[in-house]
Amino acid sequence: MKREKIHFHKFFLLFVCISIICSSLHWVFPYKNYTKIAHRGDVASAPENTMAAFHSALNNGFDVIELDIHLSKDKKIVVIHDSSVNRTTNGEGLVRNMSVSELQKLNAGGWYSQRFSEEKIPLLQEVLDEFAGKIVLLIEIKPGTETPEIVDQLATLLKQTVNAGVPEKMLQIQSFHIDTLQQFTQRAPDFPIGLVLTAPINLIQMYTYKTEISFLSIHYTNLTHSFIQQAQHYGYTIYAWTIVTPSQFKQMQLLGVDGIISNSLERREENRYYAFLQSFIEGHKLLERFFV
């Protein structure tokens, strides 16, 4: 009789635990997929903002390539993150003080690995010619480059790309500066526009920007479930940047972001399964305390 009572309690506890897990599946196993955004290309496999990194992102199943642009001395749009070439090439100097011919003589991949010593700083035109229409391109106008010249050139290039048959929705623009985005929208109103944020905006800003801004790209440490719900209610898509670890992926999935901008190997996991399995493992450890 005592043994039967113990078995009953074990069965009852197991039933309760399974019920809790099943009722929580919507929380630990998110309903929707997220957009996988390669931060400066697939930097886990190739040097950032190079054609090699962009090819790797395309081949490894990312949905979007994020890249950065600056204006050269001779007023051409080049793809590089920093305002200087010092960190990612074998040269020195500011991008704006160097011509395209000078910039493209630099080794833009040797710092990463000698295998990439032939990589050059790409022109945005080269990137558009190679990748537009094959994968979504998310082009960030870097702080310090918000001049009418770069906005005008970018609008012209993207319009030409659309005229060649690429849908506007596959060419996205983002910036930290709302003024820059408004200038771009005046010249090219049909492209998805995103505001990059280090902190959430308030409800008044959210309401004011919604006619021009379609997505918000926010540092992951400043995202909350309530903010995401409010923003999505106003029609914004939410991107989180820059995610590195599996636990960060899990956190963003549970919060319900629409896209994850990442630059590490962990991004290649199917992280919604990771989130579920991690929760299952934690639950399994709890059950062991009762039954083992």
C-alpha atoms as one frame of an Amber mdcrd trajectory, in Angstrom:
protein
   0.000   0.000   0.000   2.823   2.382   0.927   4.644   1.572  -2.331   1.466
   2.241  -4.349   1.083   5.598  -2.588   4.671   6.551  -3.460   4.103   5.568
  -7.095   0.918   7.634  -7.139   2.752  10.708  -5.849   5.489  10.214  -8.446
   2.915   9.881 -11.207   1.031  12.935  -9.957   4.190  15.070  -9.836   5.170
  13.895 -13.314   1.709  14.805 -14.590   1.912  18.273 -13.025   5.386  18.902
 -14.478   4.346  17.784 -17.963   1.251  19.989 -17.775   3.346  23.003 -16.810
   5.806  22.366 -19.644   3.037  21.912 -22.208   1.192  25.037 -21.080   4.437
  27.008 -21.347   5.487  25.861 -24.805   4.314  29.105 -26.352   6.858  30.877
 -24.123   9.861  28.567 -24.407   9.271  27.681 -28.060   8.513  30.884 -29.969
   5.855  30.739 -32.663   7.601  32.736 -35.357  10.945  32.493 -37.057  13.278
  35.443 -36.794  15.159  37.144 -39.615  18.841  36.148 -39.551  20.980  39.227
 -40.211  24.719  38.872 -40.849  26.473  41.771 -39.114  28.982  43.149 -41.655
  28.624  39.858 -43.485  29.547  36.429 -42.162  32.413  37.619 -39.979  32.761
  34.185 -38.395  34.114  32.984 -41.735  35.623  36.025 -43.472  36.782  39.597
 -42.797  34.017  42.112 -42.184  32.479  44.177 -44.980  34.264  42.267 -47.744
  32.906  40.404 -50.729  34.109  37.167 -49.127  32.046  37.844 -45.992  28.986
  38.665 -48.081  29.330  35.512 -50.208  29.671  33.436 -47.035  26.532  35.001
 -45.548  24.599  34.225 -48.726  25.848  30.634 -48.839  25.274  29.943 -45.136
  21.574  30.710 -45.105  21.338  34.218 -43.725  18.325  36.283 -44.736  19.975
  39.704 -44.670  23.473  41.158 -45.066  24.110  44.257 -42.949  26.876  46.534
 -44.236  28.260  50.019 -43.614  29.028  52.845 -46.010  31.280  55.909 -46.160
  32.113  58.435 -48.855  35.597  58.510 -50.395  37.605  61.622 -51.274  36.380
  61.413 -54.861  32.766  61.067 -53.664  32.208  57.355 -54.246  30.323  55.194
 -51.754  32.586  52.510 -50.291  31.756  49.688 -47.883  33.664  49.951 -44.607
  32.624  50.294 -40.970  35.161  52.712 -39.487  35.849  56.282 -40.551  39.509
  55.277 -40.963  41.160  52.328 -42.694  43.531  51.617 -39.793  41.727  48.710
 -38.109  40.671  46.621 -41.096  43.398  47.207 -43.687  47.169  47.485 -43.942
  46.875  51.235 -44.487  46.362  54.344 -42.400  44.175  57.388 -42.812  40.593
  58.573 -43.015  38.336  57.159 -45.688  37.155  60.629 -46.678  40.756  61.681
 -47.383  41.467  58.796 -49.776  40.336  58.192 -53.348  38.737  54.935 -54.448
  41.904  53.931 -56.298  43.921  54.478 -53.106  41.401  52.617 -50.970  41.244
  49.623 -53.292  45.010  49.199 -53.270  44.781  48.311 -49.581  44.677  44.764
 -48.204  41.296  44.521 -46.464  41.532  40.886 -45.366  45.062  40.081 -44.237
  44.377  41.266 -40.694  41.807  38.456 -40.440  43.773  35.703 -42.194  46.361
  35.526 -44.949  43.795  33.510 -46.930  41.946  36.794 -47.460  44.907  38.993
 -48.338  43.434  39.645 -51.796  40.234  41.161 -50.392  39.676  44.838 -51.156
  37.389  47.543 -49.791  34.320  47.150 -52.029  32.397  49.895 -53.738  28.714
  49.814 -52.863  28.041  49.540 -56.592  30.056  46.297 -56.689  28.041  44.876
 -53.797  24.759  45.825 -55.449  25.846  44.309 -58.754  26.777  41.028 -57.061
  24.126  40.567 -54.366  21.072  42.764 -54.959  18.074  40.534 -55.586  19.776
  37.429 -54.168  19.568  38.454 -50.497  18.227  41.460 -48.595  20.841  44.190
 -48.131  20.673  46.355 -44.999  22.803  49.447 -45.660  23.829  51.589 -42.698
  24.866  55.205 -43.226  27.546  55.597 -40.579  27.661  58.497 -38.095  29.808
  61.280 -39.479  28.869  60.547 -43.094  25.394  62.093 -43.033  25.969  64.547
 -45.847  23.558  65.404 -48.660  26.125  63.938 -51.066  26.044  60.411 -49.654
  22.260  60.515 -49.305  21.838  61.687 -52.901  24.244  59.091 -54.264  22.700
  56.287 -52.248  19.194  57.186 -53.402  20.370  57.278 -57.018  22.163  53.922
 -56.799  19.194  52.199 -55.194  16.726  53.626 -57.702  18.936  52.322 -60.514
  19.007  48.919 -58.822  15.211  48.880 -58.598  14.953  49.872 -62.263  17.086
  46.796 -63.001  14.397  44.611 -61.428  15.274  44.366 -57.715  12.284  44.930
 -55.360  12.550  47.896 -52.964  11.872  45.601 -50.004  15.230  43.871 -50.618
  17.117  47.144 -50.125  16.887  48.501 -46.584  18.485  51.642 -45.131  19.292
  52.425 -41.516  21.035  55.166 -39.556  21.392  56.495 -36.007  20.116  59.872
 -37.226  16.455  60.530 -37.955  17.342  63.638 -40.005  19.450  61.551 -42.384
  16.641  59.043 -42.817  14.142  61.819 -43.492  16.462  63.282 -46.138  16.747
  59.879 -47.777  12.985  59.311 -47.694  12.398  62.622 -49.463  14.617  61.421
 -52.317  13.568  57.763 -52.341  10.296  57.207 -50.453   9.648  53.533 -51.224
  12.495  51.776 -49.407  12.277  50.221 -45.910  13.865  52.672 -43.470  15.201
  51.854 -39.993  16.332  53.904 -37.015  19.303  52.520 -35.059  18.959  53.054
 -31.311  21.064  52.524 -28.223  17.990  53.072 -26.029  14.230  52.735 -26.587
  12.244  55.719 -27.858   9.157  56.999 -26.058   5.557  56.633 -27.193   5.412
  60.141 -28.661   8.478  59.464 -30.819   7.085  56.071 -31.736   3.889  57.677
 -32.981   5.715  60.539 -34.750   8.207  58.358 -36.641   5.806  55.670 -37.817
   4.967  57.370 -41.130   8.635  57.261 -42.197  10.324  54.494 -40.185   9.414
  50.848 -40.756  11.878  49.137 -38.401  13.823  49.870 -35.230  17.280  48.388
 -34.714  18.024  48.415 -30.984  20.913  47.224 -28.824  19.736  44.018 -27.184
  20.487  45.171 -23.619  17.810  47.861 -23.914  14.994  45.661 -25.190  12.034
  44.698 -23.021   8.935  42.688 -23.781   6.660  45.681 -23.134   8.637  47.959
 -25.478   8.621  45.346 -28.247   4.864  44.873 -27.882   4.251  48.634 -28.040
   6.507  49.084 -31.074   4.971  46.156 -32.927   1.516  47.545 -32.122   2.538
  50.718 -33.987   3.667  48.582 -36.924   7.427  48.583 -36.391   9.651  45.589
 -37.064  12.202  45.092 -34.267  15.825  44.090 -34.886  18.179  43.320 -31.987
  21.935  43.986 -32.239  24.570  42.618 -31.796  23.967  39.070 -30.507  26.874
  36.724 -29.757  26.081  33.975 -27.231  23.400  31.244 -27.230  21.902  32.695
 -24.046  21.508  36.070 -25.776  19.808  34.343 -28.702  17.457  32.617 -26.287
  16.659  35.879 -24.529  15.846  37.658 -27.797  13.668  34.769 -28.978  11.688
  34.812 -25.767  11.229  38.582 -26.004   9.795  38.162 -29.499  12.098  40.242
 -31.699  11.582  40.053 -35.453  15.244  39.962 -36.468  18.620  39.220 -34.885
  21.805  40.939 -36.023  24.776  38.780 -35.080  28.447  38.224 -35.800  29.424
  34.949 -34.162  29.367  31.214 -34.851  26.457  30.715 -32.444  24.107  32.410
 -34.863  24.236  29.312 -37.071  22.354  27.241 -34.536  18.613  26.949 -34.929
  18.256  28.927 -31.746  14.532  28.452 -31.250  15.329  24.745 -30.773  18.151
  25.722 -28.435  15.718  27.795 -26.387  13.307  24.878 -26.136  15.936  22.238
 -25.377  17.612  24.409 -22.761  14.302  24.803 -20.953  13.623  21.063 -21.305
  17.042  20.208 -19.838  16.429  22.523 -16.903  13.047  20.852 -16.341  14.633
  17.392 -16.598  17.123  18.295 -13.866  14.218  19.358 -11.674  12.438  16.036
 -12.229  15.592  14.113 -11.318  15.442  15.575  -7.819  12.089  13.868  -7.293
  12.560  10.556  -9.066  16.272   9.663  -8.890
